[in-house]
Amino acid sequence: MNNNKVKWAANVRKVTPYVPGEQPEESGRIKLNTNENPYPPSPKVFERHQEVDISSFSLYPELSAASLVRKLAAYHGISEREVFVGVGSDDVLSMSFLTFFNSDKPILFPDITYSFYPVWADVYRIPYECQSLRDDFSIDAADYRKENGGVVIANPNAPTSIGLAASEVEEIIQANPDVVVIVDEAYVDFGGETVLPLIHKYDNLLVVRTYSKSRSMAGLRIGYAMGNPLLIQALNDVKESVNSYTMNTESILLGAASLDDEEYFRQRLEMIIKTRERVKEALEELGFAVEPSQTNFLFVAHKDISAKTIFSKLKEKHIYVRYFDKERINNFLRVTIGTDEQMDLFLAAVREIVTA
Ligand SMILES: *Cc1c(COP(=O)(O)O)cnc(C)c1O
């Protein structure tokens, strides 16, 4: 809000919004810039969609998405009282910031991580202090042993793609019994180590997951958190003080259907991981340094050509990757793993650019 001409400008909440990757409309483009899954959701989701009773849309959805919560609890072998569902993990994380980070002390998160964290902190007036990743972009658990108002860690981290061992995440949880530690496991299905079993050991741990990456359902907006029943109760209380019915009827139904097809889920994860490792090798041969990824994307830097140049040249060829104009990482590109066909076209384009 820069418009100082209006008399009410001083009363407006000032925010600098999060900037997501572009959603280009052009046909034939290759979109490797928002870490979406290149494969469709499970056939079980298609089937359930056919059966949706559209006349039921005249009614409000289930309160607290109860049937999806029940299904997720059974899937993960935990209690329904340990699960909270929201409109994508962005909604879940935003509600978690609002609920748990209500201290005057700063919350802690890495200097290079999901760029939505500082945005939520700002909009909710939560003080924060970034902890520098090591030079190799790894998280040093010892940095989270200071007084704070809460901790949030993406593991594996984004956009670095690097995972932290569960034992080191546990160190952070254990060192902070007086605050809530949020572990954002958006990418964990692609090879990271989860700390989910630790929700029964630590009452201050909240594990957040999403359907947007590994479950090919970014468009339905489904995310969830798992933790001690008291944490879940606190989240529900705040959420129901903002907007009771956030999850729509169709997302609740189709979210449950996705969990009925473990084989398809595992198969697609394997395909993406296999493609990732192949693309990593090919990029290394083309002169890129590639971080060890436990996600569905690669974080890469070329030895000679700047990331910005490669980004622009790829865009001219209608191939979209993500570039962050931010200190420490402004010579890196984040490349989402697409299908083998998409990645072959991507590699051919990159080869042309770096050998020109
Ligand atoms: C993609 C992403 C999210 C948000 O995903 P939703 O689509 O809102 O579920 C959260 N955290 C990280 C680290 C992500 O990369």
PDB file of N, CA and C in Angstrom, residues 64-159:
ATOM      1  N   SER A  64     -14.296 -29.245  10.549  1.00  0.00           N
ATOM      2  CA  SER A  64     -12.944 -29.792  10.781  1.00  0.00           C
ATOM      3  C   SER A  64     -12.573 -30.924   9.828  1.00  0.00           C
ATOM      4  N   ALA A  65     -13.236 -31.009   8.663  1.00  0.00           N
ATOM      5  CA  ALA A  65     -12.895 -32.034   7.666  1.00  0.00           C
ATOM      6  C   ALA A  65     -12.777 -33.414   8.314  1.00  0.00           C
ATOM      7  N   ALA A  66     -13.739 -33.747   9.190  1.00  0.00           N
ATOM      8  CA  ALA A  66     -13.622 -34.927  10.053  1.00  0.00           C
ATOM      9  C   ALA A  66     -13.276 -36.225   9.323  1.00  0.00           C
ATOM     10  N   SER A  67     -13.897 -36.476   8.154  1.00  0.00           N
ATOM     11  CA  SER A  67     -13.629 -37.759   7.499  1.00  0.00           C
ATOM     12  C   SER A  67     -12.210 -37.824   6.945  1.00  0.00           C
ATOM     13  N   LEU A  68     -11.694 -36.689   6.486  1.00  0.00           N
ATOM     14  CA  LEU A  68     -10.304 -36.668   5.999  1.00  0.00           C
ATOM     15  C   LEU A  68      -9.321 -36.800   7.167  1.00  0.00           C
ATOM     16  N   VAL A  69      -9.633 -36.162   8.263  1.00  0.00           N
ATOM     17  CA  VAL A  69      -8.798 -36.279   9.465  1.00  0.00           C
ATOM     18  C   VAL A  69      -8.725 -37.747   9.906  1.00  0.00           C
ATOM     19  N   ARG A  70      -9.889 -38.415   9.903  1.00  0.00           N
ATOM     20  CA  ARG A  70      -9.960 -39.825  10.319  1.00  0.00           C
ATOM     21  C   ARG A  70      -9.069 -40.683   9.403  1.00  0.00           C
ATOM     22  N   LYS A  71      -9.188 -40.420   8.115  1.00  0.00           N
ATOM     23  CA  LYS A  71      -8.445 -41.182   7.115  1.00  0.00           C
ATOM     24  C   LYS A  71      -6.928 -40.958   7.253  1.00  0.00           C
ATOM     25  N   LEU A  72      -6.531 -39.712   7.451  1.00  0.00           N
ATOM     26  CA  LEU A  72      -5.106 -39.391   7.612  1.00  0.00           C
ATOM     27  C   LEU A  72      -4.540 -40.021   8.879  1.00  0.00           C
ATOM     28  N   ALA A  73      -5.354 -40.004   9.943  1.00  0.00           N
ATOM     29  CA  ALA A  73      -4.908 -40.598  11.206  1.00  0.00           C
ATOM     30  C   ALA A  73      -4.656 -42.095  11.015  1.00  0.00           C
ATOM     31  N   ALA A  74      -5.596 -42.770  10.330  1.00  0.00           N
ATOM     32  CA  ALA A  74      -5.430 -44.207  10.087  1.00  0.00           C
ATOM     33  C   ALA A  74      -4.222 -44.456   9.196  1.00  0.00           C
ATOM     34  N   TYR A  75      -4.053 -43.638   8.186  1.00  0.00           N
ATOM     35  CA  TYR A  75      -2.937 -43.802   7.244  1.00  0.00           C
ATOM     36  C   TYR A  75      -1.591 -43.710   7.963  1.00  0.00           C
ATOM     37  N   HIS A  76      -1.482 -42.753   8.877  1.00  0.00           N
ATOM     38  CA  HIS A  76      -0.213 -42.561   9.575  1.00  0.00           C
ATOM     39  C   HIS A  76      -0.134 -43.344  10.889  1.00  0.00           C
ATOM     40  N   GLY A  77      -1.195 -44.072  11.231  1.00  0.00           N
ATOM     41  CA  GLY A  77      -1.180 -44.863  12.455  1.00  0.00           C
ATOM     42  C   GLY A  77      -1.151 -44.010  13.707  1.00  0.00           C
ATOM     43  N   ILE A  78      -1.866 -42.878  13.682  1.00  0.00           N
ATOM     44  CA  ILE A  78      -1.935 -42.022  14.868  1.00  0.00           C
ATOM     45  C   ILE A  78      -3.406 -41.734  15.191  1.00  0.00           C
ATOM     46  N   SER A  79      -3.632 -40.958  16.252  1.00  0.00           N
ATOM     47  CA  SER A  79      -5.008 -40.684  16.666  1.00  0.00           C
ATOM     48  C   SER A  79      -5.588 -39.501  15.889  1.00  0.00           C
ATOM     49  N   GLU A  80      -6.923 -39.515  15.733  1.00  0.00           N
ATOM     50  CA  GLU A  80      -7.599 -38.385  15.075  1.00  0.00           C
ATOM     51  C   GLU A  80      -7.327 -37.079  15.801  1.00  0.00           C
ATOM     52  N   ARG A  81      -7.103 -37.181  17.085  1.00  0.00           N
ATOM     53  CA  ARG A  81      -6.859 -35.971  17.882  1.00  0.00           C
ATOM     54  C   ARG A  81      -5.476 -35.389  17.634  1.00  0.00           C
ATOM     55  N   GLU A  82      -4.694 -36.107  16.828  1.00  0.00           N
ATOM     56  CA  GLU A  82      -3.335 -35.646  16.522  1.00  0.00           C
ATOM     57  C   GLU A  82      -3.210 -35.059  15.112  1.00  0.00           C
ATOM     58  N   VAL A  83      -4.359 -34.833  14.441  1.00  0.00           N
ATOM     59  CA  VAL A  83      -4.319 -34.362  13.049  1.00  0.00           C
ATOM     60  C   VAL A  83      -5.166 -33.104  12.863  1.00  0.00           C
ATOM     61  N   PHE A  84      -4.594 -32.141  12.150  1.00  0.00           N
ATOM     62  CA  PHE A  84      -5.291 -30.898  11.785  1.00  0.00           C
ATOM     63  C   PHE A  84      -5.164 -30.735  10.276  1.00  0.00           C
ATOM     64  N   VAL A  85      -6.285 -30.424   9.597  1.00  0.00           N
ATOM     65  CA  VAL A  85      -6.248 -30.294   8.137  1.00  0.00           C
ATOM     66  C   VAL A  85      -6.531 -28.847   7.736  1.00  0.00           C
ATOM     67  N   GLY A  86      -5.880 -28.403   6.662  1.00  0.00           N
ATOM     68  CA  GLY A  86      -6.106 -27.036   6.187  1.00  0.00           C
ATOM     69  C   GLY A  86      -6.003 -26.921   4.677  1.00  0.00           C
ATOM     70  N   VAL A  87      -6.239 -25.699   4.205  1.00  0.00           N
ATOM     71  CA  VAL A  87      -6.291 -25.418   2.762  1.00  0.00           C
ATOM     72  C   VAL A  87      -4.869 -25.270   2.215  1.00  0.00           C
ATOM     73  N   GLY A  88      -4.224 -26.399   2.004  1.00  0.00           N
ATOM     74  CA  GLY A  88      -2.814 -26.406   1.627  1.00  0.00           C
ATOM     75  C   GLY A  88      -1.981 -26.212   2.873  1.00  0.00           C
ATOM     76  N   SER A  89      -0.686 -26.592   2.794  1.00  0.00           N
ATOM     77  CA  SER A  89       0.110 -26.423   4.005  1.00  0.00           C
ATOM     78  C   SER A  89       0.396 -24.950   4.251  1.00  0.00           C
ATOM     79  N   ASP A  90       0.252 -24.097   3.241  1.00  0.00           N
ATOM     80  CA  ASP A  90       0.406 -22.661   3.506  1.00  0.00           C
ATOM     81  C   ASP A  90      -0.623 -22.194   4.534  1.00  0.00           C
ATOM     82  N   ASP A  91      -1.855 -22.680   4.401  1.00  0.00           N
ATOM     83  CA  ASP A  91      -2.902 -22.341   5.374  1.00  0.00           C
ATOM     84  C   ASP A  91      -2.560 -22.934   6.746  1.00  0.00           C
ATOM     85  N   VAL A  92      -2.107 -24.188   6.730  1.00  0.00           N
ATOM     86  CA  VAL A  92      -1.758 -24.853   7.994  1.00  0.00           C
ATOM     87  C   VAL A  92      -0.600 -24.131   8.684  1.00  0.00           C
ATOM     88  N   LEU A  93       0.410 -23.757   7.907  1.00  0.00           N
ATOM     89  CA  LEU A  93       1.570 -23.065   8.480  1.00  0.00           C
ATOM     90  C   LEU A  93       1.181 -21.676   8.977  1.00  0.00           C
ATOM     91  N   SER A  94       0.373 -20.987   8.183  1.00  0.00           N
ATOM     92  CA  SER A  94      -0.060 -19.646   8.577  1.00  0.00           C
ATOM     93  C   SER A  94      -0.839 -19.698   9.898  1.00  0.00           C
ATOM     94  N   MET A  95      -1.764 -20.661  10.013  1.00  0.00           N
ATOM     95  CA  MET A  95      -2.534 -20.836  11.255  1.00  0.00           C
ATOM     96  C   MET A  95      -1.606 -21.219  12.406  1.00  0.00           C
ATOM     97  N   SER A  96      -0.578 -22.001  12.105  1.00  0.00           N
ATOM     98  CA  SER A  96       0.360 -22.429  13.144  1.00  0.00           C
ATOM     99  C   SER A  96       1.175 -21.237  13.655  1.00  0.00           C
ATOM    100  N   PHE A  97       1.613 -20.368  12.735  1.00  0.00           N
ATOM    101  CA  PHE A  97       2.334 -19.155  13.157  1.00  0.00           C
ATOM    102  C   PHE A  97       1.429 -18.327  14.074  1.00  0.00           C
ATOM    103  N   LEU A  98       0.186 -18.150  13.624  1.00  0.00           N
ATOM    104  CA  LEU A  98      -0.758 -17.327  14.384  1.00  0.00           C
ATOM    105  C   LEU A  98      -1.045 -17.928  15.761  1.00  0.00           C
ATOM    106  N   THR A  99      -1.123 -19.251  15.821  1.00  0.00           N
ATOM    107  CA  THR A  99      -1.473 -19.943  17.061  1.00  0.00           C
ATOM    108  C   THR A  99      -0.306 -20.046  18.037  1.00  0.00           C
ATOM    109  N   PHE A 100       0.869 -20.441  17.534  1.00  0.00           N
ATOM    110  CA  PHE A 100       1.958 -20.831  18.440  1.00  0.00           C
ATOM    111  C   PHE A 100       3.047 -19.782  18.638  1.00  0.00           C
ATOM    112  N   PHE A 101       3.131 -18.822  17.735  1.00  0.00           N
ATOM    113  CA  PHE A 101       4.215 -17.848  17.838  1.00  0.00           C
ATOM    114  C   PHE A 101       3.669 -16.528  18.371  1.00  0.00           C
ATOM    115  N   ASN A 102       3.344 -16.535  19.664  1.00  0.00           N
ATOM    116  CA  ASN A 102       2.709 -15.385  20.289  1.00  0.00           C
ATOM    117  C   ASN A 102       3.597 -14.816  21.398  1.00  0.00           C
ATOM    118  N   SER A 103       4.927 -14.934  21.199  1.00  0.00           N
ATOM    119  CA  SER A 103       5.885 -14.489  22.210  1.00  0.00           C
ATOM    120  C   SER A 103       6.531 -13.175  21.759  1.00  0.00           C
ATOM    121  N   ASP A 104       7.132 -12.454  22.695  1.00  0.00           N
ATOM    122  CA  ASP A 104       7.894 -11.248  22.329  1.00  0.00           C
ATOM    123  C   ASP A 104       9.291 -11.614  21.868  1.00  0.00           C
ATOM    124  N   LYS A 105       9.688 -12.857  22.172  1.00  0.00           N
ATOM    125  CA  LYS A 105      11.029 -13.298  21.739  1.00  0.00           C
ATOM    126  C   LYS A 105      10.971 -13.700  20.272  1.00  0.00           C
ATOM    127  N   PRO A 106      12.074 -13.560  19.559  1.00  0.00           N
ATOM    128  CA  PRO A 106      12.044 -13.863  18.123  1.00  0.00           C
ATOM    129  C   PRO A 106      11.909 -15.363  17.851  1.00  0.00           C
ATOM    130  N   ILE A 107      11.181 -15.688  16.816  1.00  0.00           N
ATOM    131  CA  ILE A 107      11.185 -17.075  16.336  1.00  0.00           C
ATOM    132  C   ILE A 107      12.427 -17.238  15.457  1.00  0.00           C
ATOM    133  N   LEU A 108      12.871 -18.481  15.332  1.00  0.00           N
ATOM    134  CA  LEU A 108      14.102 -18.764  14.578  1.00  0.00           C
ATOM    135  C   LEU A 108      13.798 -19.620  13.361  1.00  0.00           C
ATOM    136  N   PHE A 109      14.409 -19.258  12.242  1.00  0.00           N
ATOM    137  CA  PHE A 109      14.416 -20.128  11.055  1.00  0.00           C
ATOM    138  C   PHE A 109      15.649 -19.786  10.230  1.00  0.00           C
ATOM    139  N   PRO A 110      16.045 -20.649   9.299  1.00  0.00           N
ATOM    140  CA  PRO A 110      17.285 -20.403   8.546  1.00  0.00           C
ATOM    141  C   PRO A 110      17.184 -19.166   7.646  1.00  0.00           C
ATOM    142  N   ASP A 111      18.361 -18.596   7.305  1.00  0.00           N
ATOM    143  CA  ASP A 111      18.381 -17.425   6.413  1.00  0.00           C
ATOM    144  C   ASP A 111      17.924 -17.818   5.006  1.00  0.00           C
ATOM    145  N   ILE A 112      18.207 -19.052   4.636  1.00  0.00           N
ATOM    146  CA  ILE A 112      17.756 -19.516   3.329  1.00  0.00           C
ATOM    147  C   ILE A 112      16.776 -20.659   3.561  1.00  0.00           C
ATOM    148  N   THR A 113      15.512 -20.393   3.304  1.00  0.00           N
ATOM    149  CA  THR A 113      14.473 -21.398   3.512  1.00  0.00           C
ATOM    150  C   THR A 113      13.225 -20.946   2.764  1.00  0.00           C
ATOM    151  N   TYR A 114      12.105 -21.562   3.059  1.00  0.00           N
ATOM    152  CA  TYR A 114      10.852 -21.220   2.392  1.00  0.00           C
ATOM    153  C   TYR A 114      10.569 -19.733   2.626  1.00  0.00           C
ATOM    154  N   SER A 115      10.427 -18.973   1.553  1.00  0.00           N
ATOM    155  CA  SER A 115      10.366 -17.512   1.729  1.00  0.00           C
ATOM    156  C   SER A 115       9.012 -17.007   2.225  1.00  0.00           C
ATOM    157  N   PHE A 116       8.097 -17.923   2.504  1.00  0.00           N
ATOM    158  CA  PHE A 116       6.830 -17.512   3.111  1.00  0.00           C
ATOM    159  C   PHE A 116       6.981 -17.278   4.629  1.00  0.00           C
ATOM    160  N   TYR A 117       7.999 -17.898   5.260  1.00  0.00           N
ATOM    161  CA  TYR A 117       8.106 -17.768   6.729  1.00  0.00           C
ATOM    162  C   TYR A 117       8.225 -16.305   7.181  1.00  0.00           C
ATOM    163  N   PRO A 118       9.148 -15.528   6.573  1.00  0.00           N
ATOM    164  CA  PRO A 118       9.235 -14.117   7.013  1.00  0.00           C
ATOM    165  C   PRO A 118       7.969 -13.319   6.682  1.00  0.00           C
ATOM    166  N   VAL A 119       7.249 -13.732   5.654  1.00  0.00           N
ATOM    167  CA  VAL A 119       6.022 -13.014   5.272  1.00  0.00           C
ATOM    168  C   VAL A 119       4.945 -13.210   6.348  1.00  0.00           C
ATOM    169  N   TRP A 120       4.756 -14.452   6.799  1.00  0.00           N
ATOM    170  CA  TRP A 120       3.770 -14.691   7.875  1.00  0.00           C
ATOM    171  C   TRP A 120       4.198 -13.980   9.148  1.00  0.00           C
ATOM    172  N   ALA A 121       5.512 -14.051   9.449  1.00  0.00           N
ATOM    173  CA  ALA A 121       6.004 -13.388  10.661  1.00  0.00           C
ATOM    174  C   ALA A 121       5.653 -11.899  10.594  1.00  0.00           C
ATOM    175  N   ASP A 122       5.865 -11.291   9.435  1.00  0.00           N
ATOM    176  CA  ASP A 122       5.575  -9.859   9.304  1.00  0.00           C
ATOM    177  C   ASP A 122       4.083  -9.570   9.428  1.00  0.00           C
ATOM    178  N   VAL A 123       3.261 -10.336   8.741  1.00  0.00           N
ATOM    179  CA  VAL A 123       1.835 -10.015   8.740  1.00  0.00           C
ATOM    180  C   VAL A 123       1.226 -10.208  10.131  1.00  0.00           C
ATOM    181  N   TYR A 124       1.767 -11.173  10.898  1.00  0.00           N
ATOM    182  CA  TYR A 124       1.245 -11.398  12.255  1.00  0.00           C
ATOM    183  C   TYR A 124       2.052 -10.657  13.326  1.00  0.00           C
ATOM    184  N   ARG A 125       3.017  -9.826  12.890  1.00  0.00           N
ATOM    185  CA  ARG A 125       3.835  -9.044  13.842  1.00  0.00           C
ATOM    186  C   ARG A 125       4.611  -9.951  14.789  1.00  0.00           C
ATOM    187  N   ILE A 126       5.179 -11.010  14.258  1.00  0.00           N
ATOM    188  CA  ILE A 126       5.991 -11.927  15.064  1.00  0.00           C
ATOM    189  C   ILE A 126       7.462 -11.565  14.833  1.00  0.00           C
ATOM    190  N   PRO A 127       8.199 -11.238  15.900  1.00  0.00           N
ATOM    191  CA  PRO A 127       9.621 -10.955  15.669  1.00  0.00           C
ATOM    192  C   PRO A 127      10.355 -12.233  15.241  1.00  0.00           C
ATOM    193  N   TYR A 128      11.355 -12.098  14.381  1.00  0.00           N
ATOM    194  CA  TYR A 128      12.104 -13.289  13.954  1.00  0.00           C
ATOM    195  C   TYR A 128      13.571 -12.984  13.769  1.00  0.00           C
ATOM    196  N   GLU A 129      14.366 -14.042  13.841  1.00  0.00           N
ATOM    197  CA  GLU A 129      15.811 -13.915  13.687  1.00  0.00           C
ATOM    198  C   GLU A 129      16.282 -15.081  12.832  1.00  0.00           C
ATOM    199  N   CYS A 130      16.893 -14.775  11.699  1.00  0.00           N
ATOM    200  CA  CYS A 130      17.343 -15.842  10.798  1.00  0.00           C
ATOM    201  C   CYS A 130      18.693 -16.385  11.234  1.00  0.00           C
ATOM    202  N   GLN A 131      18.866 -17.681  11.149  1.00  0.00           N
ATOM    203  CA  GLN A 131      20.124 -18.342  11.473  1.00  0.00           C
ATOM    204  C   GLN A 131      20.777 -18.759  10.156  1.00  0.00           C
ATOM    205  N   SER A 132      22.046 -18.377   9.975  1.00  0.00           N
ATOM    206  CA  SER A 132      22.716 -18.668   8.696  1.00  0.00           C
ATOM    207  C   SER A 132      22.947 -20.154   8.503  1.00  0.00           C
ATOM    208  N   LEU A 133      22.629 -20.618   7.325  1.00  0.00           N
ATOM    209  CA  LEU A 133      23.016 -21.982   6.968  1.00  0.00           C
ATOM    210  C   LEU A 133      24.544 -21.994   6.884  1.00  0.00           C
ATOM    211  N   ARG A 134      25.148 -23.184   7.041  1.00  0.00           N
ATOM    212  CA  ARG A 134      26.595 -23.301   6.830  1.00  0.00           C
ATOM    213  C   ARG A 134      26.907 -23.010   5.351  1.00  0.00           C
ATOM    214  N   ASP A 135      28.194 -22.914   5.020  1.00  0.00           N
ATOM    215  CA  ASP A 135      28.577 -22.617   3.629  1.00  0.00           C
ATOM    216  C   ASP A 135      28.069 -23.678   2.651  1.00  0.00           C
ATOM    217  N   ASP A 136      27.932 -24.912   3.141  1.00  0.00           N
ATOM    218  CA  ASP A 136      27.435 -25.973   2.242  1.00  0.00           C
ATOM    219  C   ASP A 136      25.897 -26.042   2.275  1.00  0.00           C
ATOM    220  N   PHE A 137      25.264 -25.019   2.839  1.00  0.00           N
ATOM    221  CA  PHE A 137      23.803 -24.895   2.910  1.00  0.00           C
ATOM    222  C   PHE A 137      23.151 -25.880   3.876  1.00  0.00           C
ATOM    223  N   SER A 138      23.943 -26.499   4.745  1.00  0.00           N
ATOM    224  CA  SER A 138      23.324 -27.385   5.736  1.00  0.00           C
ATOM    225  C   SER A 138      22.909 -26.570   6.966  1.00  0.00           C
ATOM    226  N   ILE A 139      21.949 -27.099   7.707  1.00  0.00           N
ATOM    227  CA  ILE A 139      21.470 -26.458   8.933  1.00  0.00           C
ATOM    228  C   ILE A 139      22.337 -26.921  10.089  1.00  0.00           C
ATOM    229  N   ASP A 140      22.789 -25.983  10.938  1.00  0.00           N
ATOM    230  CA  ASP A 140      23.552 -26.340  12.130  1.00  0.00           C
ATOM    231  C   ASP A 140      22.591 -26.335  13.319  1.00  0.00           C
ATOM    232  N   ALA A 141      22.282 -27.525  13.835  1.00  0.00           N
ATOM    233  CA  ALA A 141      21.295 -27.643  14.917  1.00  0.00           C
ATOM    234  C   ALA A 141      21.679 -26.774  16.121  1.00  0.00           C
ATOM    235  N   ALA A 142      22.980 -26.559  16.322  1.00  0.00           N
ATOM    236  CA  ALA A 142      23.448 -25.776  17.474  1.00  0.00           C
ATOM    237  C   ALA A 142      22.953 -24.325  17.418  1.00  0.00           C
ATOM    238  N   ASP A 143      22.649 -23.823  16.220  1.00  0.00           N
ATOM    239  CA  ASP A 143      22.142 -22.443  16.079  1.00  0.00           C
ATOM    240  C   ASP A 143      20.765 -22.259  16.717  1.00  0.00           C
ATOM    241  N   TYR A 144      20.103 -23.366  17.046  1.00  0.00           N
ATOM    242  CA  TYR A 144      18.727 -23.283  17.548  1.00  0.00           C
ATOM    243  C   TYR A 144      18.665 -23.569  19.051  1.00  0.00           C
ATOM    244  N   ARG A 145      19.825 -23.359  19.696  1.00  0.00           N
ATOM    245  CA  ARG A 145      19.923 -23.568  21.144  1.00  0.00           C
ATOM    246  C   ARG A 145      19.943 -22.248  21.879  1.00  0.00           C
ATOM    247  N   LYS A 146      19.240 -21.265  21.414  1.00  0.00           N
ATOM    248  CA  LYS A 146      19.235 -19.983  22.122  1.00  0.00           C
ATOM    249  C   LYS A 146      17.801 -19.643  22.473  1.00  0.00           C
ATOM    250  N   GLU A 147      17.646 -18.645  23.324  1.00  0.00           N
ATOM    251  CA  GLU A 147      16.290 -18.270  23.722  1.00  0.00           C
ATOM    252  C   GLU A 147      15.499 -17.818  22.502  1.00  0.00           C
ATOM    253  N   ASN A 148      14.254 -18.253  22.404  1.00  0.00           N
ATOM    254  CA  ASN A 148      13.467 -17.888  21.218  1.00  0.00           C
ATOM    255  C   ASN A 148      11.983 -18.057  21.504  1.00  0.00           C
ATOM    256  N   GLY A 149      11.163 -17.602  20.556  1.00  0.00           N
ATOM    257  CA  GLY A 149       9.716 -17.701  20.714  1.00  0.00           C
ATOM    258  C   GLY A 149       9.108 -18.834  19.902  1.00  0.00           C
ATOM    259  N   GLY A 150       9.973 -19.635  19.295  1.00  0.00           N
ATOM    260  CA  GLY A 150       9.496 -20.734  18.456  1.00  0.00           C
ATOM    261  C   GLY A 150      10.501 -20.990  17.349  1.00  0.00           C
ATOM    262  N   VAL A 151      10.384 -22.172  16.734  1.00  0.00           N
ATOM    263  CA  VAL A 151      11.331 -22.539  15.670  1.00  0.00           C
ATOM    264  C   VAL A 151      10.536 -23.121  14.515  1.00  0.00           C
ATOM    265  N   VAL A 152      10.941 -22.790  13.288  1.00  0.00           N
ATOM    266  CA  VAL A 152      10.356 -23.455  12.126  1.00  0.00           C
ATOM    267  C   VAL A 152      11.476 -23.864  11.172  1.00  0.00           C
ATOM    268  N   ILE A 153      11.448 -25.147  10.814  1.00  0.00           N
ATOM    269  CA  ILE A 153      12.476 -25.732   9.948  1.00  0.00           C
ATOM    270  C   ILE A 153      11.764 -26.463   8.808  1.00  0.00           C
ATOM    271  N   ALA A 154      12.163 -26.197   7.576  1.00  0.00           N
ATOM    272  CA  ALA A 154      11.683 -27.010   6.458  1.00  0.00           C
ATOM    273  C   ALA A 154      12.682 -28.139   6.290  1.00  0.00           C
ATOM    274  N   ASN A 155      12.207 -29.365   6.341  1.00  0.00           N
ATOM    275  CA  ASN A 155      13.112 -30.514   6.191  1.00  0.00           C
ATOM    276  C   ASN A 155      12.476 -31.610   5.337  1.00  0.00           C
ATOM    277  N   PRO A 156      13.094 -31.911   4.152  1.00  0.00           N
ATOM    278  CA  PRO A 156      14.211 -31.233   3.510  1.00  0.00           C
ATOM    279  C   PRO A 156      13.933 -29.747   3.312  1.00  0.00           C
ATOM    280  N   ASN A 157      15.027 -28.974   3.251  1.00  0.00           N
ATOM    281  CA  ASN A 157      14.879 -27.533   3.151  1.00  0.00           C
ATOM    282  C   ASN A 157      14.641 -27.111   1.692  1.00  0.00           C
ATOM    283  N   ALA A 158      13.980 -25.990   1.537  1.00  0.00           N
ATOM    284  CA  ALA A 158      13.776 -25.400   0.219  1.00  0.00           C
ATOM    285  C   ALA A 158      14.336 -23.981   0.263  1.00  0.00           C
ATOM    286  N   PRO A 159      14.932 -23.442  -0.790  1.00  0.00           N
ATOM    287  CA  PRO A 159      15.106 -24.099  -2.088  1.00  0.00           C
ATOM    288  C   PRO A 159      16.393 -24.910  -2.212  1.00  0.00           C
TER     289      PRO A 159
END
